[in-house]
Coordinates of N, CA and C and ligand atoms in Angstrom, one line a residue:
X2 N 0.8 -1.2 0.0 CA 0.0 0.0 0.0 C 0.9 1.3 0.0
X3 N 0.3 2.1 -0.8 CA 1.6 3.4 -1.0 C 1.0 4.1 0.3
X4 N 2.2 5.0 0.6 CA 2.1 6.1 1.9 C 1.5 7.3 1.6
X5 N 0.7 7.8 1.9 CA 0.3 9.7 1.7 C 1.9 10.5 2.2
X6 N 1.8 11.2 1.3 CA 3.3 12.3 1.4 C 3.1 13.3 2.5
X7 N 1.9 13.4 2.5 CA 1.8 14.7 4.0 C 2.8 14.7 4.9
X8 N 3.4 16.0 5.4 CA 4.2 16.4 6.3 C 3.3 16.7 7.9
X9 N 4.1 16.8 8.6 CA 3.9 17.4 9.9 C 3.1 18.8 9.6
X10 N 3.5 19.5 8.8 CA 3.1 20.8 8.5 C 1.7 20.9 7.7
X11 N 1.3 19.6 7.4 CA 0.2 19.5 6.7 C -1.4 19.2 8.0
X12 N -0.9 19.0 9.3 CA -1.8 19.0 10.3 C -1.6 20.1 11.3
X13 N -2.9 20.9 11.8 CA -3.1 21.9 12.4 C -3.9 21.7 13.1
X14 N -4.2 22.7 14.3 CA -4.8 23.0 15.6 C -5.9 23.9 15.4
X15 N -7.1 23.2 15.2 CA -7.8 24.1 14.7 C -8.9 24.0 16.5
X16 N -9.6 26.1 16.0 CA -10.1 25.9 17.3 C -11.9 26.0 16.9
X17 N -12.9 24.8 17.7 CA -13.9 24.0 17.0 C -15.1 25.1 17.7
X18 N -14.7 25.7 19.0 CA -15.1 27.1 18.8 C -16.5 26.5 20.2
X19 N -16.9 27.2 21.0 CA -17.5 26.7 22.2 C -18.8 28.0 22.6
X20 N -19.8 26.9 23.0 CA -21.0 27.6 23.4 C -21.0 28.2 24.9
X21 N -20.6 29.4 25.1 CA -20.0 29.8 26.1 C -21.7 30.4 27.2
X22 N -21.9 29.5 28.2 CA -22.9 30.9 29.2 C -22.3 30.5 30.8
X23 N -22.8 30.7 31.5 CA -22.6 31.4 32.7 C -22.7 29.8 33.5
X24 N -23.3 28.7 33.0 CA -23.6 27.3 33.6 C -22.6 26.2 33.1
X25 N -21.6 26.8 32.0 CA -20.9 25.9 31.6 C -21.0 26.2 29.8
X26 N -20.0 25.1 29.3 CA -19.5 25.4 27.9 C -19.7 24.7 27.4
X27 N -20.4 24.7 26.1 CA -20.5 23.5 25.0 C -19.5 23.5 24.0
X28 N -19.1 21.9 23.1 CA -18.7 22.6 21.9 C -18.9 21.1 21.1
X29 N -18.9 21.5 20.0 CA -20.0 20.5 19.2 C -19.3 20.2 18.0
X30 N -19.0 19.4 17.4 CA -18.8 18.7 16.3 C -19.6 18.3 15.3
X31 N -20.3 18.6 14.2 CA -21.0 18.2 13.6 C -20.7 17.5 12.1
X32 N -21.0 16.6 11.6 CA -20.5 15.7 10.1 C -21.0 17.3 9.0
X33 N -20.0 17.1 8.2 CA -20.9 18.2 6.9 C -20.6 19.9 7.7
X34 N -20.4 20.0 8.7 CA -20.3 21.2 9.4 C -19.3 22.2 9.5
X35 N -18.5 21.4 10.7 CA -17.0 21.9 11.0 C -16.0 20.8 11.3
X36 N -16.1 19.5 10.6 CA -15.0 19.0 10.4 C -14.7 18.3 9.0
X37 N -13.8 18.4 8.5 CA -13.1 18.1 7.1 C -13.2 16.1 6.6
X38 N -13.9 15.7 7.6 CA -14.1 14.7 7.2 C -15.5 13.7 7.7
X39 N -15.9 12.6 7.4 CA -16.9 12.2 8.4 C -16.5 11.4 9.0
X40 N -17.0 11.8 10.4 CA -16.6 10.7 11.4 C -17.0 9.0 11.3
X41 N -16.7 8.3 11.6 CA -17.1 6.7 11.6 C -16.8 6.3 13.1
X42 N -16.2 6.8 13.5 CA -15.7 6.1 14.9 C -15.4 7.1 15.9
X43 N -15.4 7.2 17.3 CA -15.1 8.1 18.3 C -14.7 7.1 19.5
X44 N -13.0 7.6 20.0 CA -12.8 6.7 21.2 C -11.9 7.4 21.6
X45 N -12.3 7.0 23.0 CA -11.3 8.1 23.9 C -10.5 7.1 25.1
X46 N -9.1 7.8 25.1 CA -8.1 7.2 26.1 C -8.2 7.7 28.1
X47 N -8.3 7.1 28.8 CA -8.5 7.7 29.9 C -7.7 7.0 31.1
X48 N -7.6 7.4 32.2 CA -6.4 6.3 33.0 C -5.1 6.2 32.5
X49 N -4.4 6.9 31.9 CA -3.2 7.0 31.6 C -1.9 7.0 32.3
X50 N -1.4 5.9 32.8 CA -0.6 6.6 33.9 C 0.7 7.5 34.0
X51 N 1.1 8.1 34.7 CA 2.3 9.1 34.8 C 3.6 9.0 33.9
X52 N 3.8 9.3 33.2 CA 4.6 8.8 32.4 C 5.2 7.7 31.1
X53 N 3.8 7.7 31.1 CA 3.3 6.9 29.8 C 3.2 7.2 28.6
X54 N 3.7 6.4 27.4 CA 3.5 7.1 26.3 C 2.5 6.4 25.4
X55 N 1.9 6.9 24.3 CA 0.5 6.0 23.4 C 1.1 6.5 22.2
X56 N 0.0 5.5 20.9 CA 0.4 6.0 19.6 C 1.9 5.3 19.1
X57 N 2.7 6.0 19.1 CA 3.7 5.0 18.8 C 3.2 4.2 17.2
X58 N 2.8 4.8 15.9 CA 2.1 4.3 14.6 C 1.9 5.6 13.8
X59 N 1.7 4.5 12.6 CA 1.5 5.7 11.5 C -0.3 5.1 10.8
X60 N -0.7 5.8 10.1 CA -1.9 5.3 9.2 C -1.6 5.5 8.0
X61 N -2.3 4.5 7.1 CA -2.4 4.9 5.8 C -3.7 5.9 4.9
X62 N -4.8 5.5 5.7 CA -5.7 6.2 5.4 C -6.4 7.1 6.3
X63 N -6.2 6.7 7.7 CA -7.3 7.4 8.6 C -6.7 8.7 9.2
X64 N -7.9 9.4 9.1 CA -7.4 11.3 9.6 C -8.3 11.0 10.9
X65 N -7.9 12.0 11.9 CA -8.5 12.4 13.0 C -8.1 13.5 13.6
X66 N -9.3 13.7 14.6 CA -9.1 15.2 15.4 C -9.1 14.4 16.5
X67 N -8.2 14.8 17.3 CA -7.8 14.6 18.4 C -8.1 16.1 19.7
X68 N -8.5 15.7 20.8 CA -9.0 16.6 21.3 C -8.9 16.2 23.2
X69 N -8.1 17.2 23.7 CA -7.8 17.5 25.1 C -9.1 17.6 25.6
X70 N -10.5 16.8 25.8 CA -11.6 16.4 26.7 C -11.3 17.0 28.1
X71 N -10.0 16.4 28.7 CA -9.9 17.1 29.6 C -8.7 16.6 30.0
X72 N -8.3 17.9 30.8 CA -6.5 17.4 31.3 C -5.7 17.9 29.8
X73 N -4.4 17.6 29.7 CA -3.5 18.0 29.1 C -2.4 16.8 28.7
X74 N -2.1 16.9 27.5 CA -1.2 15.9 27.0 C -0.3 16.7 25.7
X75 N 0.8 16.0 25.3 CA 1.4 16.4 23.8 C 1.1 15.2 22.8
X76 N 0.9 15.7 21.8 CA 1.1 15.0 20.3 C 2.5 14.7 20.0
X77 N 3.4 14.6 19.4 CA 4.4 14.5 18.9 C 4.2 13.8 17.1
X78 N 3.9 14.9 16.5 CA 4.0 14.2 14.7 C 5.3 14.4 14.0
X79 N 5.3 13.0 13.3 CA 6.5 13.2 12.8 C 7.1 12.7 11.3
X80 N 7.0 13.5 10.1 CA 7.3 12.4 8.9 C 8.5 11.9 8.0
X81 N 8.8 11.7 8.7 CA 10.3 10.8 8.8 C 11.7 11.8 7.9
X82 N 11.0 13.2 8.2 CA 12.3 14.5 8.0 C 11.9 15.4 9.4
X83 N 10.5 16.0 9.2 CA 10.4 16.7 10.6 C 9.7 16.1 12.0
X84 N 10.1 17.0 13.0 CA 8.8 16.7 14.0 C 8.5 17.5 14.7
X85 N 7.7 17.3 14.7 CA 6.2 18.6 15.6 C 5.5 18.5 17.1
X86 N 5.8 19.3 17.9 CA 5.6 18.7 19.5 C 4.1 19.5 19.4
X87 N 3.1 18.8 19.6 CA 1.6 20.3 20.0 C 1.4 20.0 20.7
X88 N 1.2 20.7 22.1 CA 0.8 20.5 22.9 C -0.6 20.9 23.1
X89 N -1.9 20.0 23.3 CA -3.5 19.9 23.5 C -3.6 20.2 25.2
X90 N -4.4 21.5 25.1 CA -5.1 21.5 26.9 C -6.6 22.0 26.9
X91 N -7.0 22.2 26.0 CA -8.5 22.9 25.6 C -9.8 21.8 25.3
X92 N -10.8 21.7 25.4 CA -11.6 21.0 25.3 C -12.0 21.4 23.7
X93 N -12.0 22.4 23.5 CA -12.3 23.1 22.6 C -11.3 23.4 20.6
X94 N -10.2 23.1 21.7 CA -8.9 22.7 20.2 C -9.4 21.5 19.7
X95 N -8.3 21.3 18.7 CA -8.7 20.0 18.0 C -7.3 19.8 17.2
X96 N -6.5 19.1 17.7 CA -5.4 18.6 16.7 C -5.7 17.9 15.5
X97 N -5.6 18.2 14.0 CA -6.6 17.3 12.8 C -4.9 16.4 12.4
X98 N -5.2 15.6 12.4 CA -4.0 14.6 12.0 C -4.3 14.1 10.5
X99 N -3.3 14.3 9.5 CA -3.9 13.5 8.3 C -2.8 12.7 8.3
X100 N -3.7 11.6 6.5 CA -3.0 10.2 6.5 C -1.8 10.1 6.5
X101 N -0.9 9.4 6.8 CA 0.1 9.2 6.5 C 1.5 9.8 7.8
X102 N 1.1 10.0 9.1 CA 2.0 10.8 9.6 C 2.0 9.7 10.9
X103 N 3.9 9.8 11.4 CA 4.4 8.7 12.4 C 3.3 9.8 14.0
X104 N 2.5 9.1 14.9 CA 2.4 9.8 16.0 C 2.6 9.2 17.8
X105 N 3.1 9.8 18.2 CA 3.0 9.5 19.9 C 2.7 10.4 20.7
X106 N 1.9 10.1 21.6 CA 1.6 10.9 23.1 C 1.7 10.7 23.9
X107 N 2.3 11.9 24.5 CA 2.9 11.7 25.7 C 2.7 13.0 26.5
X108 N 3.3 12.7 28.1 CA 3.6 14.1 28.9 C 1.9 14.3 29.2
X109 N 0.9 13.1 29.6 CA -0.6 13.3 30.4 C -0.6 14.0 31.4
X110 N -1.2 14.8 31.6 CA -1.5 15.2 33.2 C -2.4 14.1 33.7
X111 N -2.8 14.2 35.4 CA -3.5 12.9 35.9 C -4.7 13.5 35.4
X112 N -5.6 12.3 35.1 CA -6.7 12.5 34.9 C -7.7 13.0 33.3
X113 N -6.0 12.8 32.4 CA -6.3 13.4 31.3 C -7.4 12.5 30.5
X114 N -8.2 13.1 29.8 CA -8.7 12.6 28.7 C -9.2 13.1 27.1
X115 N -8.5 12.0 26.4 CA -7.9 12.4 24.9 C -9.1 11.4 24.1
X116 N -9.5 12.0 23.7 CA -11.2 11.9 22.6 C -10.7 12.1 21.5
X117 N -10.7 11.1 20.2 CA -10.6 10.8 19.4 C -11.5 11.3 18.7
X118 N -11.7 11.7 17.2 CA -12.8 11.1 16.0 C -12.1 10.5 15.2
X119 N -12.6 9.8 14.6 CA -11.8 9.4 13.6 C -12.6 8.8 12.1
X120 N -11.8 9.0 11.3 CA -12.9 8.8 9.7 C -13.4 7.8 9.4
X121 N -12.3 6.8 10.1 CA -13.1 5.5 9.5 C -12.7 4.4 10.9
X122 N -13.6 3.1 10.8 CA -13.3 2.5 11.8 C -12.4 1.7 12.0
X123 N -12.5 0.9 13.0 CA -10.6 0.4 13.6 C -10.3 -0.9 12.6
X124 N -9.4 -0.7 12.1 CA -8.9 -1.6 11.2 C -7.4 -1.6 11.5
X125 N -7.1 -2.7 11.7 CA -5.3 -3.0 12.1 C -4.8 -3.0 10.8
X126 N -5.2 -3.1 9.3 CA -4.2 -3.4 8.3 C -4.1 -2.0 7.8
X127 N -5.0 -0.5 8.3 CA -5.1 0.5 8.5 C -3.2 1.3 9.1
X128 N -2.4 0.3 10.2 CA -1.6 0.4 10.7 C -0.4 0.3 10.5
X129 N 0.7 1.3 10.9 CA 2.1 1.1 10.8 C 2.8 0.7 12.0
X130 N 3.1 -0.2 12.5 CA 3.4 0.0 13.7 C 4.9 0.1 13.7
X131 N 5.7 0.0 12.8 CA 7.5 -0.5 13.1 C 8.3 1.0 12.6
X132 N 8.7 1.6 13.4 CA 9.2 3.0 13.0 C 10.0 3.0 11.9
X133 N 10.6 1.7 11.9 CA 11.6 1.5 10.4 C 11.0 1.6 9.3
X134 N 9.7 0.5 9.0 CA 8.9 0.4 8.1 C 8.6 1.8 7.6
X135 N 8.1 2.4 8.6 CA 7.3 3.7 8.3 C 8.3 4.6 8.1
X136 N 9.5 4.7 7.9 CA 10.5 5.1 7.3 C 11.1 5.3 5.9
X137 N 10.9 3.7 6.0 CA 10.9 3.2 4.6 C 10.6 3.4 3.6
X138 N 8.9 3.5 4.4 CA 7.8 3.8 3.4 C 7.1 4.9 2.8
X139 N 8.0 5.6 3.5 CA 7.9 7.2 3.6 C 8.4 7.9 2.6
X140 N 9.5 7.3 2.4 CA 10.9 7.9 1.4 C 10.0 8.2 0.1
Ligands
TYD8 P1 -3.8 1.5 19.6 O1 -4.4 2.2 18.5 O2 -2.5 0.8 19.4 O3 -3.7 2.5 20.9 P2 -2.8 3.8 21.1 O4 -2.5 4.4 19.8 O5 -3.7 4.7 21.9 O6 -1.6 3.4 21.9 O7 -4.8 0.4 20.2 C1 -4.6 -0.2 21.4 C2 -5.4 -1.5 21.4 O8 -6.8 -1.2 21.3 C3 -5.1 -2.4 20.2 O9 -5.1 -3.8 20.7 C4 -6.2 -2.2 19.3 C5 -7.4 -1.8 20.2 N1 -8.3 -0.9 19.5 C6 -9.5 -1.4 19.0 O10 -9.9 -2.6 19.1 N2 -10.4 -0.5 18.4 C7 -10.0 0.8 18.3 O11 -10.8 1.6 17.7 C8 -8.8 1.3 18.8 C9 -8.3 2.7 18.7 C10 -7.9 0.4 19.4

């Protein structure tokens, strides 16, 4: 399967923009709306312990917005010339990850939780998991 060429520089922090009153804050996602793709899947990481890292893979096809729920973590993307530290603490951001880019997170606060969308559903042949490969495949 060929690799998407996207760089690091090709995913941004976009802000999804929040229903602000006096009782608390909404912010809403909608297919066709305000995100660049349709969702198929939504899953979120929680219990993370101290010093733990996730991710650690690349995709071939699947984009996602990744999103600081709550608590605070880093992204680290990287396409096998640059890499990009973003650090997520907003309910409200949204890190958009497209195909083809190596990613890990790391540096949780306790308690954090990291809410996924994602385009399509979970499929392992979807997956890069060997940093070499995705190296490789990159070139
Ligand atoms: P993985 O994507 O490797 O997690 P992370 O990138 O956060 O470190 O998935 C961890 C495990 O969970 C792996 O065994 C596959 C499984 N999994 C599913 O079954 N469905 C899913 O939608 C996801 C994201 C993971």
């Amino acid at each position: 399967m060929e690799l998407n060429k996207n760089t690091v520089f090709d995913c941004s922090v976009i802000d999804i923009s929040k229903i602000h009153s006096e009782a608390g804050n909404i912010t809403v996602v909608e297919n066709d709306k305000n995100i660049p793709f349709h969702v198929k899947r939504i899953y979120y990481l929680y219990d993370v312990p101290a010093g733990e890292a996730r991710g650690g893979h690349a995709h071939y096809e699947l984009e996602q917005y990744v999103v600081a729920a709550s608590g605070s973590f880093d992204v680290v993307l990287d396409d096998g010339v640059n890499k990009r530290r973003v650090s997520l603490n907003r309910p409200y951001m949204a890190l958009h990850i497209v195909p083809g880019l190596w990613r890990e997170l790391d540096n949780f606060s306790s308690g954090s939780i990291t809410m996924v969308l994602a385009s399509e559903v979970y499929e392992e042949k979807d997956y890069i998991r060997d940093y070499k490969t995705y190296i490789e495949k990159k070139k």
